[in-house]
PDB file of C-alpha atoms and ligand atoms in Angstrom:
ATOM      1  CA  MET A   1     -82.394 158.372 110.389  1.00  0.00           C
ATOM      2  CA  ASP A   2     -84.462 161.551 111.643  1.00  0.00           C
ATOM      3  CA  ASN A   3     -81.623 162.404 114.346  1.00  0.00           C
ATOM      4  CA  PRO A   4     -78.895 164.079 112.237  1.00  0.00           C
ATOM      5  CA  ILE A   5     -76.328 163.537 115.400  1.00  0.00           C
ATOM      6  CA  ALA A   6     -76.616 160.215 115.491  1.00  0.00           C
ATOM      7  CA  LYS A   7     -76.315 160.299 111.416  1.00  0.00           C
ATOM      8  CA  PHE A   8     -73.548 162.131 112.021  1.00  0.00           C
ATOM      9  CA  GLU A   9     -71.960 159.392 114.368  1.00  0.00           C
ATOM     10  CA  GLN A  10     -73.069 156.920 111.962  1.00  0.00           C
ATOM     11  CA  CYS A  11     -70.927 158.548 108.841  1.00  0.00           C
ATOM     12  CA  TRP A  12     -68.126 159.601 111.115  1.00  0.00           C
ATOM     13  CA  GLN A  13     -67.325 155.925 112.369  1.00  0.00           C
ATOM     14  CA  ALA A  14     -68.023 154.538 108.698  1.00  0.00           C
ATOM     15  CA  ALA A  15     -65.481 157.340 107.410  1.00  0.00           C
ATOM     16  CA  LEU A  16     -62.791 156.217 110.284  1.00  0.00           C
ATOM     17  CA  ALA A  17     -63.249 152.529 109.579  1.00  0.00           C
ATOM     18  CA  ASP A  18     -61.421 152.718 106.280  1.00  0.00           C
ATOM     19  CA  SER A  19     -59.499 156.051 106.354  1.00  0.00           C
ATOM     20  CA  PRO A  20     -56.497 156.395 104.349  1.00  0.00           C
ATOM     21  CA  LEU A  21     -55.959 159.594 105.748  1.00  0.00           C
ATOM     22  CA  GLN A  22     -53.439 160.215 108.561  1.00  0.00           C
ATOM     23  CA  GLN A  23     -55.289 162.849 110.271  1.00  0.00           C
ATOM     24  CA  LYS A  24     -58.643 160.958 110.507  1.00  0.00           C
ATOM     25  CA  SER A  25     -60.739 163.274 112.422  1.00  0.00           C
ATOM     26  CA  ALA A  26     -59.649 166.743 111.039  1.00  0.00           C
ATOM     27  CA  ILE A  27     -62.828 169.058 110.364  1.00  0.00           C
ATOM     28  CA  CYS A  28     -62.871 172.702 108.986  1.00  0.00           C
ATOM     29  CA  VAL A  29     -63.764 174.987 111.982  1.00  0.00           C
ATOM     30  CA  SER A  30     -65.075 178.255 110.710  1.00  0.00           C
ATOM     31  CA  THR A  31     -65.184 181.360 113.250  1.00  0.00           C
ATOM     32  CA  ILE A  32     -65.983 185.051 112.764  1.00  0.00           C
ATOM     33  CA  ASP A  33     -63.715 187.878 113.305  1.00  0.00           C
ATOM     34  CA  ALA A  34     -64.388 191.160 114.636  1.00  0.00           C
ATOM     35  CA  GLN A  35     -65.122 192.995 111.218  1.00  0.00           C
ATOM     36  CA  GLY A  36     -67.403 189.841 110.051  1.00  0.00           C
ATOM     37  CA  PHE A  37     -64.892 188.117 108.328  1.00  0.00           C
ATOM     38  CA  PRO A  38     -64.865 184.274 108.323  1.00  0.00           C
ATOM     39  CA  ALA A  39     -61.647 182.348 109.424  1.00  0.00           C
ATOM     40  CA  GLY A  40     -61.640 178.726 108.650  1.00  0.00           C
ATOM     41  CA  ARG A  41     -59.082 176.049 109.792  1.00  0.00           C
ATOM     42  CA  PHE A  42     -58.755 172.379 110.608  1.00  0.00           C
ATOM     43  CA  VAL A  43     -58.938 170.674 114.167  1.00  0.00           C
ATOM     44  CA  ASP A  44     -59.400 167.432 115.427  1.00  0.00           C
ATOM     45  CA  LEU A  45     -62.795 166.184 116.365  1.00  0.00           C
ATOM     46  CA  LYS A  46     -62.748 164.689 119.449  1.00  0.00           C
ATOM     47  CA  ALA A  47     -66.227 163.828 120.494  1.00  0.00           C
ATOM     48  CA  VAL A  48     -69.712 163.808 118.971  1.00  0.00           C
ATOM     49  CA  THR A  49     -72.403 163.872 121.961  1.00  0.00           C
ATOM     50  CA  ASN A  50     -76.279 164.689 122.162  1.00  0.00           C
ATOM     51  CA  ASP A  51     -75.042 168.338 123.470  1.00  0.00           C
ATOM     52  CA  GLY A  52     -72.732 168.748 120.251  1.00  0.00           C
ATOM     53  CA  PHE A  53     -69.368 168.478 118.528  1.00  0.00           C
ATOM     54  CA  ILE A  54     -66.384 169.066 120.593  1.00  0.00           C
ATOM     55  CA  PHE A  55     -62.708 170.217 120.002  1.00  0.00           C
ATOM     56  CA  CYS A  56     -60.005 170.980 121.764  1.00  0.00           C
ATOM     57  CA  THR A  57     -57.536 174.353 121.392  1.00  0.00           C
ATOM     58  CA  ASN A  58     -56.117 177.082 123.317  1.00  0.00           C
ATOM     59  CA  LEU A  59     -58.255 179.331 124.646  1.00  0.00           C
ATOM     60  CA  ASP A  60     -56.170 182.535 123.733  1.00  0.00           C
ATOM     61  CA  SER A  61     -55.821 181.583 120.357  1.00  0.00           C
ATOM     62  CA  VAL A  62     -57.273 183.773 117.633  1.00  0.00           C
ATOM     63  CA  LYS A  63     -60.422 181.137 116.849  1.00  0.00           C
ATOM     64  CA  ALA A  64     -61.044 181.369 120.791  1.00  0.00           C
ATOM     65  CA  ARG A  65     -60.843 185.093 120.764  1.00  0.00           C
ATOM     66  CA  HIS A  66     -63.398 184.939 117.806  1.00  0.00           C
ATOM     67  CA  LEU A  67     -65.664 183.013 119.770  1.00  0.00           C
ATOM     68  CA  GLN A  68     -65.635 184.771 123.087  1.00  0.00           C
ATOM     69  CA  HIS A  69     -66.999 187.877 120.833  1.00  0.00           C
ATOM     70  CA  ASN A  70     -69.218 185.685 118.449  1.00  0.00           C
ATOM     71  CA  ALA A  71     -70.209 182.190 119.435  1.00  0.00           C
ATOM     72  CA  LYS A  72     -71.553 181.476 115.987  1.00  0.00           C
ATOM     73  CA  ILE A  73     -69.588 178.639 114.319  1.00  0.00           C
ATOM     74  CA  ALA A  74     -69.575 176.439 111.465  1.00  0.00           C
ATOM     75  CA  LEU A  75     -67.684 172.971 111.277  1.00  0.00           C
ATOM     76  CA  THR A  76     -67.243 171.030 107.893  1.00  0.00           C
ATOM     77  CA  ALA A  77     -66.013 167.704 107.025  1.00  0.00           C
ATOM     78  CA  TRP A  78     -65.207 166.161 103.476  1.00  0.00           C
ATOM     79  CA  TRP A  79     -64.375 162.620 103.997  1.00  0.00           C
ATOM     80  CA  ASP A  80     -63.438 161.645  99.944  1.00  0.00           C
ATOM     81  CA  HIS A  81     -63.140 157.780 100.744  1.00  0.00           C
ATOM     82  CA  ALA A  82     -66.400 157.702 102.335  1.00  0.00           C
ATOM     83  CA  GLY A  83     -67.928 160.511  99.724  1.00  0.00           C
ATOM     84  CA  TYR A  84     -69.393 162.706 102.611  1.00  0.00           C
ATOM     85  CA  GLN A  85     -69.690 166.102 102.965  1.00  0.00           C
ATOM     86  CA  ILE A  86     -71.071 167.564 106.216  1.00  0.00           C
ATOM     87  CA  ARG A  87     -72.164 170.868 107.365  1.00  0.00           C
ATOM     88  CA  VAL A  88     -72.688 172.088 110.950  1.00  0.00           C
ATOM     89  CA  VAL A  89     -73.742 175.195 112.213  1.00  0.00           C
ATOM     90  CA  GLY A  90     -74.464 176.346 115.395  1.00  0.00           C
ATOM     91  CA  LEU A  91     -73.470 178.016 118.637  1.00  0.00           C
ATOM     92  CA  ALA A  92     -69.883 177.288 120.672  1.00  0.00           C
ATOM     93  CA  GLN A  93     -69.924 176.983 124.320  1.00  0.00           C
ATOM     94  CA  ALA A  94     -66.801 176.347 126.165  1.00  0.00           C
ATOM     95  CA  ILE A  95     -66.504 172.815 127.900  1.00  0.00           C
ATOM     96  CA  THR A  96     -65.951 172.427 131.589  1.00  0.00           C
ATOM     97  CA  ALA A  97     -61.969 172.348 133.100  1.00  0.00           C
ATOM     98  CA  ALA A  98     -63.080 168.874 134.245  1.00  0.00           C
ATOM     99  CA  GLU A  99     -64.063 167.927 130.352  1.00  0.00           C
ATOM    100  CA  ALA A 100     -60.656 169.573 129.310  1.00  0.00           C
ATOM    101  CA  ASP A 101     -59.027 167.308 131.809  1.00  0.00           C
ATOM    102  CA  ARG A 102     -60.271 164.192 130.215  1.00  0.00           C
ATOM    103  CA  PHE A 103     -59.029 165.140 126.626  1.00  0.00           C
ATOM    104  CA  TRP A 104     -55.712 166.539 127.976  1.00  0.00           C
ATOM    105  CA  HIS A 105     -55.231 163.042 129.597  1.00  0.00           C
ATOM    106  CA  ALA A 106     -55.780 161.076 126.237  1.00  0.00           C
ATOM    107  CA  ARG A 107     -53.487 163.169 124.062  1.00  0.00           C
ATOM    108  CA  ASN A 108     -49.912 161.806 123.374  1.00  0.00           C
ATOM    109  CA  ARG A 109     -47.013 163.552 125.321  1.00  0.00           C
ATOM    110  CA  GLU A 110     -45.605 165.258 122.318  1.00  0.00           C
ATOM    111  CA  ALA A 111     -49.014 166.710 121.392  1.00  0.00           C
ATOM    112  CA  GLN A 112     -49.089 168.027 125.751  1.00  0.00           C
ATOM    113  CA  LEU A 113     -45.594 169.283 125.386  1.00  0.00           C
ATOM    114  CA  ALA A 114     -45.942 171.081 122.183  1.00  0.00           C
ATOM    115  CA  SER A 115     -49.629 172.847 123.633  1.00  0.00           C
ATOM    116  CA  SER A 116     -47.558 173.786 126.695  1.00  0.00           C
ATOM    117  CA  ALA A 117     -44.640 175.076 124.903  1.00  0.00           C
ATOM    118  CA  PHE A 118     -46.254 177.677 122.433  1.00  0.00           C
ATOM    119  CA  ASN A 119     -48.741 180.367 122.756  1.00  0.00           C
ATOM    120  CA  GLN A 120     -50.941 179.323 119.885  1.00  0.00           C
ATOM    121  CA  SER A 121     -51.413 182.134 116.920  1.00  0.00           C
ATOM    122  CA  GLU A 122     -49.240 184.299 118.519  1.00  0.00           C
ATOM    123  CA  PRO A 123     -45.835 185.371 116.644  1.00  0.00           C
ATOM    124  CA  LEU A 124     -43.156 183.110 116.062  1.00  0.00           C
ATOM    125  CA  SER A 125     -39.423 185.235 116.303  1.00  0.00           C
ATOM    126  CA  ARG A 126     -37.836 182.404 114.159  1.00  0.00           C
ATOM    127  CA  GLU A 127     -38.246 178.541 113.120  1.00  0.00           C
ATOM    128  CA  THR A 128     -35.381 177.052 115.199  1.00  0.00           C
ATOM    129  CA  GLU A 129     -37.904 178.603 118.300  1.00  0.00           C
ATOM    130  CA  LEU A 130     -39.899 175.705 117.732  1.00  0.00           C
ATOM    131  CA  THR A 131     -37.309 172.942 118.554  1.00  0.00           C
ATOM    132  CA  THR A 132     -35.567 175.369 121.510  1.00  0.00           C
ATOM    133  CA  ARG A 133     -39.149 176.009 123.150  1.00  0.00           C
ATOM    134  CA  PHE A 134     -40.370 172.268 122.638  1.00  0.00           C
ATOM    135  CA  ASN A 135     -36.947 171.094 124.414  1.00  0.00           C
ATOM    136  CA  GLN A 136     -37.042 173.650 127.257  1.00  0.00           C
ATOM    137  CA  THR A 137     -40.617 172.580 128.069  1.00  0.00           C
ATOM    138  CA  ALA A 138     -39.821 168.563 127.642  1.00  0.00           C
ATOM    139  CA  ASP A 139     -36.706 169.292 130.093  1.00  0.00           C
ATOM    140  CA  ALA A 140     -39.107 171.176 132.565  1.00  0.00           C
ATOM    141  CA  HIS A 141     -41.178 168.239 132.588  1.00  0.00           C
ATOM    142  CA  ALA A 142     -38.896 165.385 132.401  1.00  0.00           C
ATOM    143  CA  GLY A 143     -40.163 162.223 134.352  1.00  0.00           C
ATOM    144  CA  GLN A 144     -43.346 163.937 135.336  1.00  0.00           C
ATOM    145  CA  PRO A 145     -46.932 164.081 134.111  1.00  0.00           C
ATOM    146  CA  VAL A 146     -47.461 167.407 131.891  1.00  0.00           C
ATOM    147  CA  PRO A 147     -50.479 169.310 133.388  1.00  0.00           C
ATOM    148  CA  ARG A 148     -52.845 170.840 131.509  1.00  0.00           C
ATOM    149  CA  PRO A 149     -51.938 174.354 130.774  1.00  0.00           C
ATOM    150  CA  ASP A 150     -55.065 176.540 132.331  1.00  0.00           C
ATOM    151  CA  ASN A 151     -55.714 178.285 128.559  1.00  0.00           C
ATOM    152  CA  TRP A 152     -56.065 174.494 127.282  1.00  0.00           C
ATOM    153  CA  GLY A 153     -59.504 173.755 126.786  1.00  0.00           C
ATOM    154  CA  GLY A 154     -62.092 173.225 124.243  1.00  0.00           C
ATOM    155  CA  PHE A 155     -66.003 173.873 122.887  1.00  0.00           C
ATOM    156  CA  CYS A 156     -68.949 172.205 122.261  1.00  0.00           C
ATOM    157  CA  VAL A 157     -70.789 173.107 119.143  1.00  0.00           C
ATOM    158  CA  GLN A 158     -74.746 172.773 119.754  1.00  0.00           C
ATOM    159  CA  PRO A 159     -75.982 172.614 115.995  1.00  0.00           C
ATOM    160  CA  VAL A 160     -78.867 174.418 114.805  1.00  0.00           C
ATOM    161  CA  SER A 161     -78.342 172.763 111.360  1.00  0.00           C
ATOM    162  CA  ILE A 162     -76.758 170.062 110.011  1.00  0.00           C
ATOM    163  CA  GLU A 163     -76.424 169.288 106.403  1.00  0.00           C
ATOM    164  CA  PHE A 164     -75.207 165.928 105.088  1.00  0.00           C
ATOM    165  CA  LEU A 165     -74.283 165.479 101.041  1.00  0.00           C
ATOM    166  CA  THR A 166     -73.490 161.943  99.669  1.00  0.00           C
ATOM    167  CA  PHE A 167     -71.555 162.923  96.662  1.00  0.00           C
ATOM    168  CA  GLN A 168     -72.213 161.187  93.423  1.00  0.00           C
ATOM    169  CA  ASN A 169     -70.288 161.032  90.669  1.00  0.00           C
ATOM    170  CA  ASP A 170     -73.083 161.945  88.148  1.00  0.00           C
ATOM    171  CA  ARG A 171     -73.571 165.254  90.604  1.00  0.00           C
ATOM    172  CA  LEU A 172     -77.034 164.137  91.636  1.00  0.00           C
ATOM    173  CA  HIS A 173     -75.929 164.445  95.207  1.00  0.00           C
ATOM    174  CA  LEU A 174     -78.114 163.361  97.745  1.00  0.00           C
ATOM    175  CA  ARG A 175     -78.226 166.685 100.049  1.00  0.00           C
ATOM    176  CA  GLU A 176     -80.100 165.865 103.567  1.00  0.00           C
ATOM    177  CA  TYR A 177     -80.609 169.320 105.545  1.00  0.00           C
ATOM    178  CA  PHE A 178     -81.736 169.201 109.312  1.00  0.00           C
ATOM    179  CA  ALA A 179     -82.539 172.334 111.194  1.00  0.00           C
ATOM    180  CA  ARG A 180     -83.521 172.520 114.934  1.00  0.00           C
ATOM    181  CA  SER A 181     -86.967 173.019 115.689  1.00  0.00           C
ATOM    182  CA  GLY A 182     -87.719 172.766 119.394  1.00  0.00           C
ATOM    183  CA  ASP A 183     -86.407 169.561 121.247  1.00  0.00           C
ATOM    184  CA  GLY A 184     -86.384 167.947 117.380  1.00  0.00           C
ATOM    185  CA  TRP A 185     -85.503 168.047 113.782  1.00  0.00           C
ATOM    186  CA  ILE A 186     -87.169 169.256 110.851  1.00  0.00           C
ATOM    187  CA  LYS A 187     -85.691 167.647 107.550  1.00  0.00           C
ATOM    188  CA  GLN A 188     -85.689 168.811 104.188  1.00  0.00           C
ATOM    189  CA  LEU A 189     -83.959 167.121 100.796  1.00  0.00           C
ATOM    190  CA  LEU A 190     -82.000 170.185  99.073  1.00  0.00           C
ATOM    191  CA  GLN A 191     -81.075 169.925  95.233  1.00  0.00           C
ATOM    192  CA  PRO A 192     -77.352 169.510  94.551  1.00  0.00           C
TER     193      PRO A 192
HETATM  194  C1  LIG B   1     -54.860 168.212 110.700  1.00  0.00           C
HETATM  195  C2  LIG B   1     -54.651 169.330 111.452  1.00  0.00           C
HETATM  196  C3  LIG B   1     -55.510 168.847 112.932  1.00  0.00           C
HETATM  197  C4  LIG B   1     -55.245 170.232 113.713  1.00  0.00           C
HETATM  198  N1  LIG B   1     -55.755 170.161 115.023  1.00  0.00           N
HETATM  199  C5  LIG B   1     -55.765 171.137 115.835  1.00  0.00           C
HETATM  200  C6  LIG B   1     -56.207 171.056 117.122  1.00  0.00           C
HETATM  201  O1  LIG B   1     -57.072 170.111 117.474  1.00  0.00           O
HETATM  202  N2  LIG B   1     -56.625 172.146 117.876  1.00  0.00           N
HETATM  203  C7  LIG B   1     -55.725 173.044 117.116  1.00  0.00           C
HETATM  204  O2  LIG B   1     -55.988 173.999 118.381  1.00  0.00           O
HETATM  205  N3  LIG B   1     -55.573 173.284 116.174  1.00  0.00           N
HETATM  206  C8  LIG B   1     -55.380 172.251 115.382  1.00  0.00           C
HETATM  207  N4  LIG B   1     -54.824 172.281 114.306  1.00  0.00           N
HETATM  208  C9  LIG B   1     -53.908 173.557 113.963  1.00  0.00           C
HETATM  209  C10 LIG B   1     -54.883 174.566 113.177  1.00  0.00           C
HETATM  210  O3  LIG B   1     -55.167 174.500 112.221  1.00  0.00           O
HETATM  211  C11 LIG B   1     -54.723 176.166 113.754  1.00  0.00           C
HETATM  212  O4  LIG B   1     -53.207 176.263 113.127  1.00  0.00           O
HETATM  213  C12 LIG B   1     -54.487 176.418 115.018  1.00  0.00           C
HETATM  214  O5  LIG B   1     -55.253 176.241 115.759  1.00  0.00           O
HETATM  215  C13 LIG B   1     -54.681 178.022 115.481  1.00  0.00           C
HETATM  216  O6  LIG B   1     -55.448 178.586 114.700  1.00  0.00           O
HETATM  217  P1  LIG B   1     -56.008 180.050 114.977  1.00  0.00           P
HETATM  218  O7  LIG B   1     -54.725 180.960 114.884  1.00  0.00           O
HETATM  219  O8  LIG B   1     -57.361 180.287 114.319  1.00  0.00           O
HETATM  220  O9  LIG B   1     -56.825 179.876 116.406  1.00  0.00           O
HETATM  221  C14 LIG B   1     -54.715 171.262 113.126  1.00  0.00           C
HETATM  222  C15 LIG B   1     -54.159 171.433 112.135  1.00  0.00           C
HETATM  223  C16 LIG B   1     -54.214 170.250 110.994  1.00  0.00           C
HETATM  224  C17 LIG B   1     -53.814 170.662 109.713  1.00  0.00           C
END
């Protein structure tokens, strides 16, 4: 397949289909801080479109602050049961408020309340504050929908390269590297 976004979608669906994982769509997102250090953490991949790979987060979080200064980003997936490692390098662009609303409404109420209750990446004074703040937020919205906080949104990672590694027990992994070229892609196999 010559379109790596379509190929990603195919691998993702295959990995979802028989996934033993609780967090089936977790992928590692790597950003770069002001000193040039990389920072990786997992997020839920929400969607893949022709424009790119979408994840949602707090727009005041560490990762979002990194992206405001440096839009360069990497995504890494490893789906053990399917045997795929996928590496995406690209540029992150904020999604629109309307798109953020759509993803917000698809979340369950607990996730909405947790996102509303906390300032992600800020210090927490003590562990008991987790339930205190969550319960206060739940009480504040009892019987009503939880509105999307203004600082909850997402990013679309527009890929410049995508590499698929199909794992082989004999270590003869198939590595298929795609680099963006104009409107299309150039494919190159890489040694394992
Ligand atoms: C499986 C898993 C899924 C996660 N999904 C998200 C997510 O979709 N969005 C998010 O902001 N954080 C998510 N987190 C929490 C992040 O890993 C991270 O702790 C948080 O976003 C703060 O990162 P930052 O301080 O580097 O911005 C997830 C963590 C795990 C382990």
